[in-house]
XYZ file of C-alpha atoms in Angstrom:
313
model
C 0.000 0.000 0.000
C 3.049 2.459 1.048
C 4.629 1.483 -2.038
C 1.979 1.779 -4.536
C 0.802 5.336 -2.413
C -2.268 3.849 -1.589
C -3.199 2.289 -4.720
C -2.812 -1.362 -3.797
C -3.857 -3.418 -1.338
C -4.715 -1.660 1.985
C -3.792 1.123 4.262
C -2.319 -0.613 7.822
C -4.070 -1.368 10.658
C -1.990 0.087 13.304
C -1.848 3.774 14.089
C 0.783 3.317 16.818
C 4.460 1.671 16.187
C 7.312 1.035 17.823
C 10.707 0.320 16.878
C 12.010 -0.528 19.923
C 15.945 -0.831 18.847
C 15.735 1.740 16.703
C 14.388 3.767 19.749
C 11.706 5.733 17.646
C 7.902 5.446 17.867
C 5.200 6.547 15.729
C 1.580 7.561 16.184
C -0.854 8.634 13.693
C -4.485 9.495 13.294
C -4.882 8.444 10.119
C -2.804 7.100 6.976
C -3.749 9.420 4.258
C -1.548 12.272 3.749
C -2.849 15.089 5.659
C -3.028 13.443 8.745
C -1.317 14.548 12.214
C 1.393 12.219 13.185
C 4.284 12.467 16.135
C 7.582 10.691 16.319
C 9.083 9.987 19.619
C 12.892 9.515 19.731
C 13.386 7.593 22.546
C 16.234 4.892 22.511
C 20.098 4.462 22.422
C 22.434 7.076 20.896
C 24.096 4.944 18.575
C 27.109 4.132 17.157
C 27.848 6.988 15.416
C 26.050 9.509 13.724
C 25.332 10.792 17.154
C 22.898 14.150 17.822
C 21.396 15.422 21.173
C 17.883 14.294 20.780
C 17.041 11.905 23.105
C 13.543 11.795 23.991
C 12.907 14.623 21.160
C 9.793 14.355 18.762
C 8.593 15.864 15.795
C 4.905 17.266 15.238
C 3.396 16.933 11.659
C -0.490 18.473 11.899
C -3.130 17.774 8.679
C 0.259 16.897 6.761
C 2.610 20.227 7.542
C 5.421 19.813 9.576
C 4.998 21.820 12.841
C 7.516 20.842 15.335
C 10.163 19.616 13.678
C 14.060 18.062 14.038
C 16.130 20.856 12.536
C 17.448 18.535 10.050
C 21.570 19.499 8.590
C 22.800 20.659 5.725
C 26.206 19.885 5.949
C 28.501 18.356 8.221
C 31.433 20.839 7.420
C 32.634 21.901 10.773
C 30.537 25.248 11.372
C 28.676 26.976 13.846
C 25.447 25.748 11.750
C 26.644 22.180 12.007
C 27.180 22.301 15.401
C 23.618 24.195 16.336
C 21.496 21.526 13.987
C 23.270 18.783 16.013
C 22.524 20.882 19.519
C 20.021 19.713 22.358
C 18.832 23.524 21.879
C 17.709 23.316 17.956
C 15.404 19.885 19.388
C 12.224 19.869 21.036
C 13.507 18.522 24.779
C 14.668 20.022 28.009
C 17.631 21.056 29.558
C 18.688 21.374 33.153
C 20.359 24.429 34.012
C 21.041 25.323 30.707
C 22.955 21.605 30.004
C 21.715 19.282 27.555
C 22.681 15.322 28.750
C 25.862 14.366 26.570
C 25.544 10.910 25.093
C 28.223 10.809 22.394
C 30.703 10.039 25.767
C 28.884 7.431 26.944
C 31.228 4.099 26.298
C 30.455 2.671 22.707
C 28.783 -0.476 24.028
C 26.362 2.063 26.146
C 26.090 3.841 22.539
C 24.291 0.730 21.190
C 22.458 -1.153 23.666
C 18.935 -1.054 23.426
C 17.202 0.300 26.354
C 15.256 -2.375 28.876
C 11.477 -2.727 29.226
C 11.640 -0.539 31.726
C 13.230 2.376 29.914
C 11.311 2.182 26.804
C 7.934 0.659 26.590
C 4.596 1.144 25.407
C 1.198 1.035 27.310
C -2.602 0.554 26.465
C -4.814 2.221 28.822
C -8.771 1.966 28.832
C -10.467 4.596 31.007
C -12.297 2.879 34.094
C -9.927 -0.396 33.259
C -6.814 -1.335 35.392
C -5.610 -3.454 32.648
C -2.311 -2.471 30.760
C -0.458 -4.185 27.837
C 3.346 -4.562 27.904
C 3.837 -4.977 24.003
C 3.233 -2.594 21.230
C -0.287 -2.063 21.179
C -2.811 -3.101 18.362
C -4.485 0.604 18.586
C -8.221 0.229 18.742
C -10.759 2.676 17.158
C -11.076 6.306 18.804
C -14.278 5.644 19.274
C -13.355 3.127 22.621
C -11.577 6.365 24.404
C -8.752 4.416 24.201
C -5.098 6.244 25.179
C -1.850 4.767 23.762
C 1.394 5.906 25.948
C 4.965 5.924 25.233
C 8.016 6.460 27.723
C 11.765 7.060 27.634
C 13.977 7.456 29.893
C 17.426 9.459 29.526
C 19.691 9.155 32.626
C 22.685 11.637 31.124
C 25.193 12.064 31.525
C 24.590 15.944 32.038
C 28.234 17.536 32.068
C 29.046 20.346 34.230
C 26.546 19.394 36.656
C 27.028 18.306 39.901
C 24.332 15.365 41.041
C 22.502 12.471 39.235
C 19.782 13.550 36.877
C 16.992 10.913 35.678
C 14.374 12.637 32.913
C 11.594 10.642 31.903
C 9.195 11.463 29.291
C 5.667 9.992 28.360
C 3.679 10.532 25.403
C -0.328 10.018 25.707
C -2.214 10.169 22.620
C -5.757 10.751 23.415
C -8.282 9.333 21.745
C -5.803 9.825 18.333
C -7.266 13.205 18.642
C -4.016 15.009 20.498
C -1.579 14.852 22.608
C -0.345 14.892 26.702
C 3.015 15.117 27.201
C 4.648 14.951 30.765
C 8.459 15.504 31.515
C 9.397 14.576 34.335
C 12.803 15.542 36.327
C 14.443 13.354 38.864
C 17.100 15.069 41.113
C 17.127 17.137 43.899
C 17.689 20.808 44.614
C 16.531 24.310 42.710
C 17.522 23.815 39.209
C 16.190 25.625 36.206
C 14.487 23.743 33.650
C 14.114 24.994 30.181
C 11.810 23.078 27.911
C 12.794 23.520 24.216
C 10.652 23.539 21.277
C 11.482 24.072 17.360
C 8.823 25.123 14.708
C 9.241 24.455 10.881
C 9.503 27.898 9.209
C 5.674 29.983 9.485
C 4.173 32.083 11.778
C 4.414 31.562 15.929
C 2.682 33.435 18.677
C 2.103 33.344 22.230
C -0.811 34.007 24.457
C 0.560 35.385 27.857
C -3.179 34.943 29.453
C -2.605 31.301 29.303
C 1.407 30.930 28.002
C 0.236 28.996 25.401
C 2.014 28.994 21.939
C 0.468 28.782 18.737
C 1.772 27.693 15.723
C -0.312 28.581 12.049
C 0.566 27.362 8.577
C -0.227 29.746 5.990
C -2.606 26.825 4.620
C -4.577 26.595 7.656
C -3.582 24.328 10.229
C -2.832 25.214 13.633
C -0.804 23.710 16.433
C -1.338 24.579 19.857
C 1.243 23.989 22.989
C -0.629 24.575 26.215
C 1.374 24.158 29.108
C -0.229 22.993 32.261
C 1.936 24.046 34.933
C 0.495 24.860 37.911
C 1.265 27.325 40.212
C 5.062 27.812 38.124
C 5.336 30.801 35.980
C 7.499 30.463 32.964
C 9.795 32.961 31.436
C 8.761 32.660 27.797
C 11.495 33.406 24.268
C 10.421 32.950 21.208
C 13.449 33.871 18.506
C 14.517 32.959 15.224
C 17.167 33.569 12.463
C 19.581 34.945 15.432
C 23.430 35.244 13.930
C 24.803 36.079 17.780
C 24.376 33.770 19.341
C 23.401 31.517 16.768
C 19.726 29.806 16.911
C 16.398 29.414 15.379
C 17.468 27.669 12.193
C 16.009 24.752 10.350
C 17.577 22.840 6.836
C 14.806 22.472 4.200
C 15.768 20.883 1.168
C 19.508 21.757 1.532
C 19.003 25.852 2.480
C 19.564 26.739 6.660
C 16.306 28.733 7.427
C 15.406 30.959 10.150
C 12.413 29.452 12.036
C 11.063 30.166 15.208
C 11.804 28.554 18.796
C 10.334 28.902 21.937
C 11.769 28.186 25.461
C 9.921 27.722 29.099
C 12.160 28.599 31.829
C 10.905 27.571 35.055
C 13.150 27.226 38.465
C 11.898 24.714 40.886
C 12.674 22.176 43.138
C 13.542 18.908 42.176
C 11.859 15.993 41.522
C 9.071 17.531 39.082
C 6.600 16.849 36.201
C 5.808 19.400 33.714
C 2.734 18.540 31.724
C 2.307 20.007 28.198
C -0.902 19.381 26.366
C -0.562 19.622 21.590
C -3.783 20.321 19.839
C -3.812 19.951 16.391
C -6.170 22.113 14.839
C -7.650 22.026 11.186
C -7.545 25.664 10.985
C -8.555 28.416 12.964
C -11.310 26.377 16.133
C -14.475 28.369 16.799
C -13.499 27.606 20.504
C -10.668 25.984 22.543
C -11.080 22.788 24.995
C -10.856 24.013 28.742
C -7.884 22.020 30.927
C -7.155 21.506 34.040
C -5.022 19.501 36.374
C -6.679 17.530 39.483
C -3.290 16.809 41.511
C -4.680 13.675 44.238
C -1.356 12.433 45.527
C 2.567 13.969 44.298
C 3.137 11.115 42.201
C 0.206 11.132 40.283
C -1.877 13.632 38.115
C -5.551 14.012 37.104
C -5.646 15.988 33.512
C -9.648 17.154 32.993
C -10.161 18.578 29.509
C -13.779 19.488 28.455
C -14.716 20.244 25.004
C -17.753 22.914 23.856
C -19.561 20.255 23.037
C -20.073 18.384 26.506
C -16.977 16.027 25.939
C -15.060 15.466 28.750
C -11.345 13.516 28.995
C -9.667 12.679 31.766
């Protein structure tokens, strides 16, 4: 079907896969082409090749890039080469302004697949205590059901003094959008900056709600609400910048200035950060309401209630 673009056979089953040695995961709405879709980098560094963007993912919404890898144009040794292969140009976190540095890790460290417990996917059924190990078989949207995917990236972050565990899990809800929460295992006041990298277009942010929104001049929309609680963020947004340099993207060969944003929060450590992506066909006639129910410091409640009497939690 992939092959013949779509016209033999039939379009997969799946809208979820993992690779799991690869270290990258997929989830999609749909299979046709304008479809939203997210990749999850989660595994190994490898052997060589090696960039800083573990646990980074890309953003594709009705078939237009939205948050995106910055992708390099050349490997010359330049200050371009070295920002498209920076933790900064990918849509992660840093901790205290230090991006973990995997291309030391010992070569055998380089290439081992992560365990179960550091990359695996879940099934969840609302109202069902029942969880799948493997790679789920994603059921219709129309069960509620919520597909989850985790990695975990233990460093080494250089410069820093203490051990630093980030884990991040990827909830796509009903394949409608997605929850994202990052959390930060240390301890101590540490700043956090969560990094993310837009495709060339048009980005602006609402300080009501510090949500960012990201518009394609053909219509879609991409929302990043962050659901933060009682922390206020210190919000950039910047682009095309020569000193220092940032906010740069390779499309078809040519470095581009696009637009990133960074949330700066200090806090203490441990702590989740929960960021909610809705994909939007093009501009909504109203936006879902969210909120976070916090029963117990280890867990989290996310309510979001739609105009139209839908409620997720």
């Amino acid at each position: 079907w992939i092959g013949s673009r779509g016209q033999r056979e039939y379009p997969p089953q799946k809208r979820v896969q993992i690779f799991p040695e690869a270290g990258i995961a997929i989830m999609r709405d749909r299979w046709e082409s304008d479809g939203n879709m997210l990749v999850f980098r989660g595994g190994c560094a490898g052997a060589a090749h090696v960039h800083n963007d573990v646990l980074s993912l890309d953003v594709t919404v009705f078939g237009l890039p939205m948050l995106v890898d910055p992708g390099i144009t050349s490997y010359a040794p330049d200050r371009l080469t070295q920002w498209y292969r920076s933790a900064q140009a990918h849509n992660m976190i840093l901790i205290d302004g230090k991006a973990p540095e995997r291309e030391g890790l010992p070569f055998r460290e380089r290439v081992t697949p992560l365990e179960h417990g550091d990359w695996y996917s879940e099934q969840t059924i609302p109202g069902s205590d029942s969880y799948a190990a493997d790679p789920p078989v994603v059921p219709s949207a129309t069960q509620g059901v919520i597909d989850i995917v985790s990695g975990i990236c233990r460093g080494p972050w250089r410069q820093l003094e203490g051990d630093f565990v980030w884990k991040r899990v990827v909830a796509f809800v009903r394949c409608s959008y997605w929850l994202i929460a990052d959390t930060i295992m240390g301890s101590g006041q540490h700043e956090i900056t969560t990094c993310w990298q837009f495709a060339p277009g048009r980005v602006d942010i609402d300080l009501d709600s510090f949500s960012v929104h990201a518009t394609d001049a053909r219509g879609p929309r991409l929302e990043i609400r962050p659901l933060l609680g009682e922390l206020k963020p210190d919000i950039e947004l910047f682009g095309g910048l020569t000193s220092p340099l940032r906010g740069w993207v390779s499309v078809g060969g040519r470095d581009l200035p696009a637009l990133s944003c960074r949330y700066r929060v200090i806090t203490e450590l441990p702590v989740t950060l929960l960021w909610l992506l809705f994909p939007y066909p093009g501009m909504p006639p109203s936006r879902p309401e969210a909120i976070v129910l916090r029963e117990h410091p280890s867990a989290f409640v996310v309510a979001v209630g739609w105009d139209n009497g839908t409620q997720d939690y």
